[in-house]
């Protein structure tokens, strides 16, 4: 994840502006040059922000947070805020950034006269292996495996004309919305609420020992591999392609124009309200349809985040520097979040304060996520004082470099 995105964190100075041909629209030659600190900060925001959603699934990776039968007002307030600013927003942002990274790394290989497609596929296969290990042995909510699969779809359009790229990306996202809506309607409305028989059963299953947890996670990862080609691959792949298009247009250097920004704000508000109303509906069909509207509202909000960070950072290494440092260690920070969350909820709380599983509310989970995020904002700058890259980033790049040497020596 970080290596592909780290590749996107290099731009040349404005004097290196290339032409506006069919595959390049008023943007900068970004295969070489100075680091794009905007993208580092955006990646850091995405990695930290995604924890606000993942934290609810750190104990029960399948059902996640168990709501109260009658929701407390603070739970309702927290969910409404989440529907506007958090839910699905950072997954969308991360997908867009990943696509930008794919494009720049591909161009870098080509500029060095290296076999771009084979090398990119090697990179993605190693990422998928890391994701598989993460999902089975640490936490089943892994996104790396899904990102790797989706990137294979996006790679097919990496050299496409800009307008065709955007058209296909939009079509893929629209297709995913239809598929997700149809799939969500097939899910039975389980009686999963705080203290219910299903909730207590899940607590027992996920705390029955590490071997049992690995089996459950293996089943869940296998299930995701089955449904991903029919749902998430089109959504994430489409957003990666939009990331390529936005990168070509210089959005990560200049942000959005005023009209586009206002459109994003409007669509975010409209679909966040619809998502909230559907989510609190007593009708199970309408409630399940909120899974579709949250995807629609997430995309324009992700674009707003891009605009805000670009304008706050202004490609300065000193602005939002802690976010930038997390962005440079994105892969390691993402896995560390899972390790901390799993240890906390499945072992520390389970063995020393199991009653917390029935007491902690949404705001408590958000508070815990905030503490972990604060630790990473402190840890990342300290780590980078002594090391140039994260441990997992180094491992991934070493494996990719080994594959590259073998390929180029043949």
Tab-separated table of C-alpha atoms in Angstrom:
chain	number	residue	atom	x	y	z
A	1	UNK	CA	0.000	0.000	0.000
A	2	UNK	CA	2.563	2.588	1.043
A	3	UNK	CA	5.038	1.790	-1.720
A	4	UNK	CA	2.492	2.250	-4.460
A	5	UNK	CA	1.316	5.464	-2.849
A	6	UNK	CA	4.849	6.540	-2.007
A	7	UNK	CA	5.592	6.411	-5.695
A	8	UNK	CA	2.900	9.044	-6.125
A	9	UNK	CA	4.661	11.328	-3.692
A	10	UNK	CA	7.164	12.678	-6.175
A	11	UNK	CA	6.616	15.642	-8.447
A	12	UNK	CA	8.879	17.984	-10.288
A	13	UNK	CA	8.791	21.731	-9.977
A	14	UNK	CA	6.225	23.713	-12.003
A	15	UNK	CA	8.872	24.494	-14.597
A	16	UNK	CA	8.663	20.848	-15.669
A	17	UNK	CA	5.087	21.132	-16.861
A	18	UNK	CA	4.480	18.798	-19.722
A	19	UNK	CA	2.122	19.254	-22.564
A	20	UNK	CA	-1.611	18.599	-22.610
A	21	UNK	CA	-1.824	15.559	-24.844
A	22	UNK	CA	-4.523	12.888	-24.763
A	23	UNK	CA	-3.080	11.290	-21.643
A	24	UNK	CA	-1.806	14.416	-19.881
A	25	UNK	CA	-3.985	17.421	-19.054
A	26	UNK	CA	-2.265	20.537	-17.674
A	27	UNK	CA	-0.242	18.634	-15.141
A	28	UNK	CA	3.362	18.149	-14.109
A	29	UNK	CA	5.867	15.502	-15.156
A	30	UNK	CA	5.717	13.502	-11.925
A	31	UNK	CA	7.927	10.511	-12.626
A	32	UNK	CA	10.918	12.284	-11.054
A	33	UNK	CA	11.630	15.311	-8.902
A	34	UNK	CA	10.712	16.722	-5.520
A	35	UNK	CA	8.420	15.041	-3.051
A	36	UNK	CA	4.722	15.894	-3.138
A	37	UNK	CA	4.085	16.600	0.530
A	38	UNK	CA	0.364	17.065	-0.163
A	39	UNK	CA	0.037	13.384	-1.003
A	40	UNK	CA	2.049	12.330	2.047
A	41	UNK	CA	-0.352	14.296	4.251
A	42	UNK	CA	-3.397	12.915	2.432
A	43	UNK	CA	-2.150	9.367	2.826
A	44	UNK	CA	-1.531	9.967	6.527
A	45	UNK	CA	-5.055	11.347	6.942
A	46	UNK	CA	-6.539	8.358	5.130
A	47	UNK	CA	-4.620	5.785	7.186
A	48	UNK	CA	-5.497	7.436	10.491
A	49	UNK	CA	-9.090	8.167	9.514
A	50	UNK	CA	-9.844	4.608	8.465
A	51	UNK	CA	-9.255	3.495	12.064
A	52	UNK	CA	-12.403	5.343	13.145
A	53	UNK	CA	-14.359	2.717	11.200
A	54	UNK	CA	-12.130	-0.317	11.715
A	55	UNK	CA	-12.117	0.081	15.495
A	56	UNK	CA	-15.735	-1.119	15.695
A	57	UNK	CA	-14.719	-4.444	14.139
A	58	UNK	CA	-11.522	-5.144	16.063
A	59	UNK	CA	-13.228	-7.689	18.312
A	60	UNK	CA	-16.002	-9.122	16.144
A	61	UNK	CA	-14.650	-8.817	12.612
A	62	UNK	CA	-17.914	-9.897	11.007
A	63	UNK	CA	-20.760	-8.063	12.765
A	64	UNK	CA	-18.765	-5.265	14.352
A	65	UNK	CA	-20.310	-2.900	16.876
A	66	UNK	CA	-23.378	-4.258	18.658
A	67	UNK	CA	-25.949	-1.421	18.876
A	68	UNK	CA	-28.328	-1.081	21.792
A	69	UNK	CA	-31.901	-2.223	21.183
A	70	UNK	CA	-32.889	1.338	22.091
A	71	UNK	CA	-30.000	3.515	21.009
A	72	UNK	CA	-28.641	6.138	23.453
A	73	UNK	CA	-28.710	9.723	22.224
A	74	UNK	CA	-24.912	9.871	22.150
A	75	UNK	CA	-24.820	6.788	19.908
A	76	UNK	CA	-27.253	8.454	17.536
A	77	UNK	CA	-25.240	11.683	17.528
A	78	UNK	CA	-21.964	9.820	16.942
A	79	UNK	CA	-23.439	7.860	14.059
A	80	UNK	CA	-24.830	10.991	12.413
A	81	UNK	CA	-21.434	12.709	12.618
A	82	UNK	CA	-19.819	9.551	11.269
A	83	UNK	CA	-22.253	9.465	8.333
A	84	UNK	CA	-21.045	12.899	7.255
A	85	UNK	CA	-17.316	12.850	7.984
A	86	UNK	CA	-16.101	9.274	8.523
A	87	UNK	CA	-18.117	6.371	7.157
A	88	UNK	CA	-16.496	5.126	3.954
A	89	UNK	CA	-14.713	8.456	3.406
A	90	UNK	CA	-11.187	7.277	4.069
A	91	UNK	CA	-11.569	3.999	2.179
A	92	UNK	CA	-12.539	6.105	-0.838
A	93	UNK	CA	-9.671	8.531	-0.259
A	94	UNK	CA	-7.167	5.702	0.105
A	95	UNK	CA	-8.415	4.088	-3.119
A	96	UNK	CA	-7.987	7.348	-5.038
A	97	UNK	CA	-4.457	7.811	-3.667
A	98	UNK	CA	-3.562	4.219	-4.492
A	99	UNK	CA	-4.596	4.768	-8.100
A	100	UNK	CA	-2.399	7.851	-8.349
A	101	UNK	CA	0.506	5.796	-7.004
A	102	UNK	CA	-0.065	3.064	-9.559
A	103	UNK	CA	0.141	5.593	-12.378
A	104	UNK	CA	3.369	7.245	-11.250
A	105	UNK	CA	5.131	3.964	-10.462
A	106	UNK	CA	4.115	2.632	-13.863
A	107	UNK	CA	5.470	5.764	-15.560
A	108	UNK	CA	8.693	5.505	-13.579
A	109	UNK	CA	9.295	1.962	-14.789
A	110	UNK	CA	8.622	3.049	-18.353
A	111	UNK	CA	11.005	6.029	-18.074
A	112	UNK	CA	13.723	3.573	-16.980
A	113	UNK	CA	12.954	1.260	-19.938
A	114	UNK	CA	11.852	-1.493	-17.536
A	115	UNK	CA	8.971	-3.922	-18.215
A	116	UNK	CA	6.265	-1.895	-16.469
A	117	UNK	CA	3.328	-4.310	-16.529
A	118	UNK	CA	5.217	-7.384	-15.239
A	119	UNK	CA	6.903	-5.365	-12.499
A	120	UNK	CA	3.639	-3.751	-11.400
A	121	UNK	CA	2.019	-7.168	-11.208
A	122	UNK	CA	4.874	-8.394	-9.026
A	123	UNK	CA	4.368	-5.438	-6.695
A	124	UNK	CA	0.672	-6.177	-6.413
A	125	UNK	CA	1.183	-9.899	-5.823
A	126	UNK	CA	3.506	-9.155	-2.907
A	127	UNK	CA	0.977	-6.664	-1.528
A	128	UNK	CA	-1.764	-9.282	-1.808
A	129	UNK	CA	0.401	-11.776	0.080
A	130	UNK	CA	0.929	-9.260	2.898
A	131	UNK	CA	-2.817	-8.626	2.935
A	132	UNK	CA	-3.609	-12.341	3.051
A	133	UNK	CA	-1.251	-12.871	6.003
A	134	UNK	CA	-2.725	-9.828	7.745
A	135	UNK	CA	-6.312	-10.965	7.189
A	136	UNK	CA	-5.827	-14.567	8.307
A	137	UNK	CA	-3.387	-14.190	11.184
A	138	UNK	CA	-4.082	-10.704	12.589
A	139	UNK	CA	-7.414	-9.138	11.589
A	140	UNK	CA	-9.935	-10.202	8.972
A	141	UNK	CA	-10.946	-6.650	8.056
A	142	UNK	CA	-7.864	-6.335	5.829
A	143	UNK	CA	-8.106	-4.106	2.739
A	144	UNK	CA	-4.693	-4.838	1.191
A	145	UNK	CA	-5.794	-8.051	-0.508
A	146	UNK	CA	-8.844	-6.332	-1.982
A	147	UNK	CA	-6.703	-3.386	-3.106
A	148	UNK	CA	-4.301	-5.722	-4.859
A	149	UNK	CA	-7.107	-7.462	-6.738
A	150	UNK	CA	-8.789	-4.173	-7.662
A	151	UNK	CA	-5.505	-2.697	-8.894
A	152	UNK	CA	-5.279	-5.420	-11.548
A	153	UNK	CA	-8.538	-4.056	-12.951
A	154	UNK	CA	-7.283	-0.458	-12.868
A	155	UNK	CA	-3.999	-1.398	-14.560
A	156	UNK	CA	-5.882	-2.366	-17.712
A	157	UNK	CA	-6.758	1.312	-18.251
A	158	UNK	CA	-3.560	2.985	-17.084
A	159	UNK	CA	-2.600	4.168	-20.583
A	160	UNK	CA	-6.125	5.063	-21.660
A	161	UNK	CA	-7.149	8.463	-22.953
A	162	UNK	CA	-8.126	10.709	-20.019
A	163	UNK	CA	-11.794	10.973	-20.985
A	164	UNK	CA	-12.080	7.218	-21.528
A	165	UNK	CA	-10.376	6.620	-18.180
A	166	UNK	CA	-12.883	8.840	-16.356
A	167	UNK	CA	-15.818	7.345	-18.256
A	168	UNK	CA	-14.846	3.757	-17.426
A	169	UNK	CA	-14.086	4.690	-13.811
A	170	UNK	CA	-17.557	6.199	-13.417
A	171	UNK	CA	-19.165	3.168	-15.025
A	172	UNK	CA	-17.343	0.805	-12.683
A	173	UNK	CA	-18.351	2.782	-9.591
A	174	UNK	CA	-21.976	2.891	-10.811
A	175	UNK	CA	-21.898	-0.859	-11.425
A	176	UNK	CA	-20.619	-1.428	-7.887
A	177	UNK	CA	-23.485	0.635	-6.453
A	178	UNK	CA	-26.022	-1.558	-8.238
A	179	UNK	CA	-24.286	-4.764	-7.142
A	180	UNK	CA	-23.904	-3.613	-3.529
A	181	UNK	CA	-27.580	-2.615	-3.411
A	182	UNK	CA	-28.675	-6.009	-4.760
A	183	UNK	CA	-26.295	-7.875	-2.471
A	184	UNK	CA	-27.367	-5.950	0.627
A	185	UNK	CA	-31.011	-6.840	-0.005
A	186	UNK	CA	-30.149	-10.551	0.167
A	187	UNK	CA	-28.760	-10.242	3.693
A	188	UNK	CA	-31.134	-11.357	6.410
A	189	UNK	CA	-31.863	-8.903	9.183
A	190	UNK	CA	-30.143	-10.730	12.062
A	191	UNK	CA	-31.189	-9.883	15.589
A	192	UNK	CA	-27.772	-8.523	16.462
A	193	UNK	CA	-27.939	-6.011	19.279
A	194	UNK	CA	-26.236	-5.450	22.618
A	195	UNK	CA	-26.725	-8.499	24.848
A	196	UNK	CA	-28.690	-10.507	22.257
A	197	UNK	CA	-28.100	-14.227	21.882
A	198	UNK	CA	-26.218	-13.644	18.615
A	199	UNK	CA	-24.042	-10.944	20.177
A	200	UNK	CA	-23.098	-13.117	23.149
A	201	UNK	CA	-22.437	-16.023	20.813
A	202	UNK	CA	-20.090	-13.893	18.720
A	203	UNK	CA	-18.221	-12.680	21.803
A	204	UNK	CA	-17.671	-16.268	22.830
A	205	UNK	CA	-16.531	-17.398	19.389
A	206	UNK	CA	-14.009	-14.594	18.907
A	207	UNK	CA	-12.490	-15.185	22.345
A	208	UNK	CA	-12.234	-18.977	22.120
A	209	UNK	CA	-8.478	-18.995	21.522
A	210	UNK	CA	-6.091	-17.923	18.780
A	211	UNK	CA	-6.461	-21.071	16.653
A	212	UNK	CA	-10.232	-20.657	16.592
A	213	UNK	CA	-9.786	-16.983	15.668
A	214	UNK	CA	-7.496	-17.906	12.759
A	215	UNK	CA	-10.099	-20.361	11.462
A	216	UNK	CA	-12.838	-17.725	11.685
A	217	UNK	CA	-10.634	-15.191	9.908
A	218	UNK	CA	-9.707	-17.691	7.216
A	219	UNK	CA	-13.408	-18.267	6.563
A	220	UNK	CA	-14.100	-14.528	6.472
A	221	UNK	CA	-11.197	-13.781	4.127
A	222	UNK	CA	-12.342	-16.646	1.884
A	223	UNK	CA	-15.853	-15.205	1.844
A	224	UNK	CA	-14.504	-11.782	0.887
A	225	UNK	CA	-12.484	-13.320	-1.945
A	226	UNK	CA	-15.697	-14.804	-3.306
A	227	UNK	CA	-17.791	-11.622	-3.187
A	228	UNK	CA	-15.057	-9.082	-4.054
A	229	UNK	CA	-15.221	-9.746	-7.835
A	230	UNK	CA	-18.941	-8.990	-7.687
A	231	UNK	CA	-18.850	-5.901	-5.470
A	232	UNK	CA	-15.771	-4.089	-4.142
A	233	UNK	CA	-13.442	-4.699	-7.092
A	234	UNK	CA	-15.547	-2.383	-9.276
A	235	UNK	CA	-15.854	0.311	-6.622
A	236	UNK	CA	-12.227	0.357	-5.518
A	237	UNK	CA	-10.887	-0.243	-9.031
A	238	UNK	CA	-13.058	2.581	-10.356
A	239	UNK	CA	-11.812	4.959	-7.669
A	240	UNK	CA	-8.214	3.981	-8.411
A	241	UNK	CA	-8.839	4.937	-12.024
A	242	UNK	CA	-10.318	8.246	-10.868
A	243	UNK	CA	-7.140	8.717	-8.826
A	244	UNK	CA	-5.107	8.317	-12.015
A	245	UNK	CA	-7.309	10.859	-13.792
A	246	UNK	CA	-7.171	13.385	-10.946
A	247	UNK	CA	-3.417	13.013	-10.787
A	248	UNK	CA	-3.051	13.757	-14.479
A	249	UNK	CA	-5.157	16.880	-14.015
A	250	UNK	CA	-2.994	18.231	-11.191
A	251	UNK	CA	-5.713	18.039	-8.496
A	252	UNK	CA	-3.147	16.869	-5.932
A	253	UNK	CA	-1.147	20.040	-6.552
A	254	UNK	CA	-3.910	22.630	-6.942
A	255	UNK	CA	-7.096	21.232	-5.379
A	256	UNK	CA	-10.603	21.547	-6.819
A	257	UNK	CA	-12.063	24.506	-8.646
A	258	UNK	CA	-14.825	26.421	-6.865
A	259	UNK	CA	-17.722	24.923	-8.850
A	260	UNK	CA	-16.551	21.335	-8.328
A	261	UNK	CA	-15.985	21.971	-4.619
A	262	UNK	CA	-19.527	23.330	-4.186
A	263	UNK	CA	-20.924	20.324	-6.032
A	264	UNK	CA	-19.012	17.967	-3.748
A	265	UNK	CA	-20.299	19.752	-0.643
A	266	UNK	CA	-23.879	19.630	-1.937
A	267	UNK	CA	-23.779	15.947	-2.853
A	268	UNK	CA	-22.118	15.047	0.440
A	269	UNK	CA	-24.865	16.763	2.438
A	270	UNK	CA	-27.732	15.336	0.371
A	271	UNK	CA	-26.572	11.725	0.401
A	272	UNK	CA	-25.350	11.852	4.016
A	273	UNK	CA	-28.861	12.917	5.053
A	274	UNK	CA	-30.405	10.144	2.939
A	275	UNK	CA	-27.942	7.616	4.370
A	276	UNK	CA	-28.761	8.700	7.927
A	277	UNK	CA	-32.525	8.496	7.362
A	278	UNK	CA	-32.245	5.048	5.795
A	279	UNK	CA	-29.864	3.842	8.505
A	280	UNK	CA	-32.291	4.743	11.283
A	281	UNK	CA	-35.321	3.390	9.436
A	282	UNK	CA	-37.334	0.577	11.009
A	283	UNK	CA	-37.846	-0.914	7.541
A	284	UNK	CA	-35.123	-3.584	7.052
A	285	UNK	CA	-35.066	-3.108	3.265
A	286	UNK	CA	-34.510	0.649	3.535
A	287	UNK	CA	-31.955	0.101	6.260
A	288	UNK	CA	-29.916	-2.222	4.056
A	289	UNK	CA	-30.038	0.289	1.188
A	290	UNK	CA	-28.065	2.705	3.356
A	291	UNK	CA	-24.998	0.610	2.436
A	292	UNK	CA	-25.358	2.022	-1.079
A	293	UNK	CA	-25.999	5.642	-0.165
A	294	UNK	CA	-23.004	5.706	2.167
A	295	UNK	CA	-20.795	4.821	-0.817
A	296	UNK	CA	-22.291	7.638	-2.879
A	297	UNK	CA	-21.804	10.206	-0.108
A	298	UNK	CA	-18.258	9.001	0.637
A	299	UNK	CA	-16.792	9.915	-2.748
A	300	UNK	CA	-17.519	13.686	-2.773
A	301	UNK	CA	-16.432	13.937	0.876
A	302	UNK	CA	-13.136	12.273	-0.037
A	303	UNK	CA	-12.719	14.908	-2.749
A	304	UNK	CA	-13.359	17.645	-0.173
A	305	UNK	CA	-10.633	16.180	2.039
A	306	UNK	CA	-8.238	16.253	-0.918
A	307	UNK	CA	-9.032	19.912	-1.534
A	308	UNK	CA	-8.627	20.875	2.136
A	309	UNK	CA	-5.316	19.076	2.649
A	310	UNK	CA	-3.840	20.382	-0.605
A	311	UNK	CA	-4.707	23.934	0.397
A	312	UNK	CA	-3.516	23.529	3.983
A	313	UNK	CA	-0.274	21.752	3.149
A	314	UNK	CA	0.614	23.704	-0.018
A	315	UNK	CA	3.306	21.103	-0.744
A	316	UNK	CA	5.374	22.302	2.216
A	317	UNK	CA	7.420	19.742	4.190
A	318	UNK	CA	6.649	21.692	7.371
A	319	UNK	CA	2.860	21.938	7.091
A	320	UNK	CA	0.913	19.000	8.559
A	321	UNK	CA	4.298	17.334	9.052
A	322	UNK	CA	3.002	14.698	11.481
A	323	UNK	CA	0.358	13.613	8.990
A	324	UNK	CA	3.068	13.469	6.337
A	325	UNK	CA	5.207	11.224	8.530
A	326	UNK	CA	2.322	8.811	9.083
A	327	UNK	CA	1.774	8.847	5.328
A	328	UNK	CA	5.393	7.808	4.755
A	329	UNK	CA	4.824	4.832	7.084
A	330	UNK	CA	1.323	4.048	5.842
A	331	UNK	CA	1.675	0.275	5.488
A	332	UNK	CA	3.356	-0.208	8.862
A	333	UNK	CA	0.921	2.152	10.627
A	334	UNK	CA	-2.053	0.332	9.117
A	335	UNK	CA	-0.859	-3.089	10.333
A	336	UNK	CA	0.113	-1.688	13.746
A	337	UNK	CA	-3.433	-0.354	14.163
A	338	UNK	CA	-4.757	-3.888	13.688
A	339	UNK	CA	-2.256	-5.382	16.125
A	340	UNK	CA	-3.071	-2.830	18.837
A	341	UNK	CA	-6.836	-3.130	18.327
A	342	UNK	CA	-6.867	-6.930	18.360
A	343	UNK	CA	-4.651	-7.156	21.440
A	344	UNK	CA	-6.791	-4.591	23.255
A	345	UNK	CA	-10.237	-5.990	22.488
A	346	UNK	CA	-9.631	-9.731	22.145
A	347	UNK	CA	-7.103	-10.208	24.886
A	348	UNK	CA	-6.729	-7.344	27.382
A	349	UNK	CA	-10.429	-6.492	27.655
A	350	UNK	CA	-11.565	-10.079	27.210
A	351	UNK	CA	-9.379	-11.425	30.010
A	352	UNK	CA	-9.274	-8.479	32.399
A	353	UNK	CA	-12.513	-6.555	31.874
A	354	UNK	CA	-14.946	-8.601	29.727
A	355	UNK	CA	-17.891	-6.554	30.983
A	356	UNK	CA	-16.639	-3.677	28.811
A	357	UNK	CA	-17.906	-5.525	25.742
A	358	UNK	CA	-21.414	-4.819	27.073
A	359	UNK	CA	-20.654	-1.294	28.287
A	360	UNK	CA	-18.570	0.474	25.638
A	361	UNK	CA	-20.637	2.707	23.360
A	362	UNK	CA	-19.823	4.309	20.001
A	363	UNK	CA	-18.241	7.373	21.543
A	364	UNK	CA	-15.984	5.136	23.646
A	365	UNK	CA	-14.733	3.330	20.547
A	366	UNK	CA	-14.096	6.680	18.873
A	367	UNK	CA	-12.160	7.819	21.940
A	368	UNK	CA	-10.021	4.649	21.879
A	369	UNK	CA	-9.346	5.166	18.163
A	370	UNK	CA	-8.343	8.748	18.941
A	371	UNK	CA	-5.768	7.556	21.475
A	372	UNK	CA	-4.240	5.098	18.992
A	373	UNK	CA	-4.172	7.818	16.323
A	374	UNK	CA	-2.472	10.210	18.753
A	375	UNK	CA	0.183	7.598	19.510
A	376	UNK	CA	0.896	7.118	15.820
A	377	UNK	CA	1.156	10.859	15.262
A	378	UNK	CA	3.811	10.907	17.987
A	379	UNK	CA	5.532	7.676	16.997
A	380	UNK	CA	5.911	8.285	13.237
A	381	UNK	CA	8.113	11.430	13.466
A	382	UNK	CA	10.301	9.784	16.138
A	383	UNK	CA	10.741	6.667	14.030
A	384	UNK	CA	11.706	8.642	10.926
A	385	UNK	CA	14.475	10.402	12.844
A	386	UNK	CA	16.361	7.097	12.880
A	387	UNK	CA	15.059	5.185	9.859
A	388	UNK	CA	14.241	6.157	6.282
A	389	UNK	CA	11.315	3.768	5.835
A	390	UNK	CA	8.999	1.574	7.874
A	391	UNK	CA	9.789	-2.104	8.532
A	392	UNK	CA	6.989	-3.423	6.341
A	393	UNK	CA	7.743	-0.884	3.622
A	394	UNK	CA	11.367	-2.076	3.647
A	395	UNK	CA	10.296	-5.731	3.476
A	396	UNK	CA	7.934	-5.096	0.576
A	397	UNK	CA	10.406	-3.022	-1.408
A	398	UNK	CA	13.144	-5.579	-0.821
A	399	UNK	CA	10.955	-8.379	-2.205
A	400	UNK	CA	9.899	-6.262	-5.177
A	401	UNK	CA	13.496	-5.236	-5.871
A	402	UNK	CA	14.534	-8.901	-5.755
A	403	UNK	CA	11.844	-9.765	-8.303
A	404	UNK	CA	12.907	-6.817	-10.442
A	405	UNK	CA	16.564	-7.919	-10.446
A	406	UNK	CA	15.592	-11.434	-11.447
A	407	UNK	CA	13.329	-10.160	-14.206
A	408	UNK	CA	15.813	-7.691	-15.677
A	409	UNK	CA	18.734	-10.183	-15.539
A	410	UNK	CA	16.889	-12.741	-17.651
